[in-house]
Coordinates of C-alpha atoms and ligand atoms in Angstrom, one line a residue:
M1 CA 144.6 155.8 37.4
K2 CA 142.8 158.8 38.9
R3 CA 139.5 157.7 36.9
V4 CA 140.0 154.2 38.3
A5 CA 140.3 155.7 42.0
S6 CA 136.9 157.6 41.3
L7 CA 135.1 154.7 40.0
L8 CA 135.9 152.6 43.1
L9 CA 134.9 155.6 45.1
L10 CA 131.3 155.8 43.3
A11 CA 130.9 152.0 43.7
S12 CA 131.7 152.2 47.4
L13 CA 129.5 154.9 47.9
G14 CA 126.6 153.2 45.9
F15 CA 127.3 150.4 48.4
C16 CA 126.9 152.2 51.5
A17 CA 124.1 154.5 50.5
E18 CA 120.6 153.3 51.7
Q19 CA 118.7 151.7 48.8
I20 CA 115.0 151.9 48.9
D21 CA 112.7 149.6 46.9
P22 CA 110.8 152.2 45.1
A23 CA 107.3 150.1 44.9
T24 CA 107.2 149.4 48.7
G25 CA 109.4 152.2 50.3
M26 CA 111.5 149.4 52.0
K27 CA 114.9 149.6 52.6
I28 CA 116.8 147.0 50.7
A29 CA 118.7 144.6 53.1
E30 CA 119.2 141.3 54.2
G31 CA 115.7 139.6 54.1
W32 CA 113.8 142.2 52.8
E33 CA 112.1 140.3 49.8
T34 CA 110.9 137.6 52.5
V35 CA 109.4 140.5 54.8
R36 CA 107.7 142.1 51.4
D37 CA 106.2 138.7 50.6
N38 CA 104.6 138.1 53.9
C39 CA 104.0 141.8 55.1
T40 CA 102.2 143.8 52.0
V41 CA 99.6 141.0 51.6
C42 CA 96.9 142.9 53.8
H43 CA 98.2 146.5 53.8
S44 CA 100.9 148.5 52.6
A45 CA 104.5 148.2 53.7
K46 CA 104.2 151.7 55.1
M47 CA 102.7 150.1 58.2
Y48 CA 105.8 149.3 59.2
T49 CA 108.2 151.5 57.4
M50 CA 106.8 154.3 59.2
T51 CA 107.4 153.1 62.4
T52 CA 110.4 151.6 64.4
G53 CA 110.6 149.2 67.4
T54 CA 112.8 146.6 69.1
R55 CA 112.7 142.9 68.2
Q56 CA 110.4 142.3 71.1
D57 CA 108.0 145.3 69.8
W58 CA 108.0 143.3 66.3
I59 CA 107.3 140.0 68.1
T60 CA 104.3 141.8 70.0
A61 CA 103.0 143.6 66.5
I62 CA 103.2 140.0 64.5
K63 CA 101.7 138.2 67.6
W64 CA 98.7 140.3 67.5
M65 CA 98.2 140.0 63.9
Q66 CA 98.4 136.4 64.1
E67 CA 95.9 136.2 67.3
T68 CA 93.4 138.9 65.8
Q69 CA 94.1 139.4 62.0
G70 CA 94.4 136.4 60.4
L71 CA 97.9 136.3 59.8
W72 CA 99.6 133.1 59.0
E73 CA 102.2 131.4 61.4
F74 CA 105.7 131.3 60.2
D75 CA 108.4 128.6 60.0
P76 CA 111.2 129.5 62.7
E77 CA 113.6 130.5 59.5
T78 CA 111.5 133.2 58.1
E79 CA 110.3 134.6 61.3
K80 CA 113.7 135.0 62.2
T81 CA 114.5 136.5 58.9
I82 CA 111.5 138.8 59.1
L83 CA 112.4 140.0 62.7
D84 CA 116.0 140.3 61.9
Y85 CA 115.0 142.5 59.2
L86 CA 112.6 144.7 61.2
S87 CA 114.7 144.9 64.2
K88 CA 117.9 145.8 62.4
E89 CA 116.5 148.1 59.8
Y90 CA 113.6 149.7 61.9
A91 CA 115.1 149.8 65.2
P92 CA 114.1 152.6 67.4
K93 CA 116.3 155.6 66.6
N94 CA 117.4 156.6 70.5
T95 CA 119.7 153.7 71.4
S96 CA 121.3 155.7 74.0
R97 CA 120.6 153.8 77.7
R98 CA 119.1 157.3 78.7
R99 CA 115.6 157.6 78.5
P100 CA 114.2 160.2 75.8
L101 CA 113.4 163.5 77.9
L102 CA 109.7 163.4 79.0
T103 CA 106.9 165.4 77.4
S104 CA 105.0 167.8 79.0
D105 CA 101.9 165.6 79.4
L106 CA 104.1 163.3 81.7
L107 CA 105.6 166.0 83.7
P108 CA 103.4 166.9 86.9
P109 CA 101.5 170.0 86.8
K110 CA 103.1 173.5 87.5
Ligands
HEC201 C1 96.7 138.5 57.4 C2 96.6 140.0 57.1 C3 98.0 140.7 57.5 C4 99.2 140.4 57.0 C5 99.7 139.4 56.2 C6 100.1 141.5 58.0 N1 99.5 142.4 58.6 FE1 100.0 143.9 59.9 N2 98.3 144.6 60.3 C7 97.3 143.8 59.7 C8 95.8 144.6 60.1 C9 94.4 144.1 59.6 C10 96.2 145.6 61.1 C11 95.6 146.4 61.6 C12 95.6 147.8 60.4 C13 95.0 149.0 60.8 O1 94.9 149.2 62.0 O2 94.4 149.8 60.0 C14 97.9 145.4 60.8 C15 98.8 146.3 61.4 C16 99.9 146.2 61.5 C17 100.9 147.0 62.1 C18 100.5 148.1 63.0 C19 100.1 147.7 64.6 C20 100.0 148.8 65.6 O3 100.3 148.6 66.6 O4 99.1 149.8 64.9 C21 102.2 147.0 61.9 C22 103.3 147.4 62.3 C23 102.1 145.6 61.2 N3 100.7 145.4 60.7 C24 103.2 145.0 60.8 C25 103.1 143.9 59.7 C26 104.5 143.1 59.4 C27 105.8 143.4 59.9 C28 103.8 141.8 58.5 C29 104.6 140.8 58.0 C30 104.9 139.9 59.3 C31 102.4 142.2 58.4 N4 102.0 143.1 59.2 C32 101.4 141.2 57.8 C33 97.0 142.6 59.1 C34 97.9 142.0 58.5

């Protein structure tokens, strides 16, 4: 009985822990393969796994690549999958409504 319980615990831990794809470093979550297939063609996945952004930030980045870097247009469903993945898995860390503290270069001179 005890053994079953610890097996269940291990299984649920495995399920909760963040899974990372070793080849790309991407978080394995819903839609990640679609993002991998479309977003690792011209540059490594690091271009977006090292950064975070709101849905609007991701839309802006994708529009910019479409307008200037030869990124193809997506059908609405693919675009939604990509944006859902990025805006959920690589969301800004500070989700508080309070703005982050100002850095010294933004403060008035002493
Ligand atoms: C057709 C080629 C191409 C594809 C496909 C592509 N990108 Fe890019 N992307 C670029 C180029 C070129 C740059 C600029 C690279 C540099 O600055 O060195 C770039 C830069 C970026 C940047 C950095 C933008 C910035 O503001 O500095 C992000 C984030 C990014 N890509 C994410 C993605 C995502 C997400 C996808 C999939 C939807 C994707 N890319 C697919 C060509 C592409």
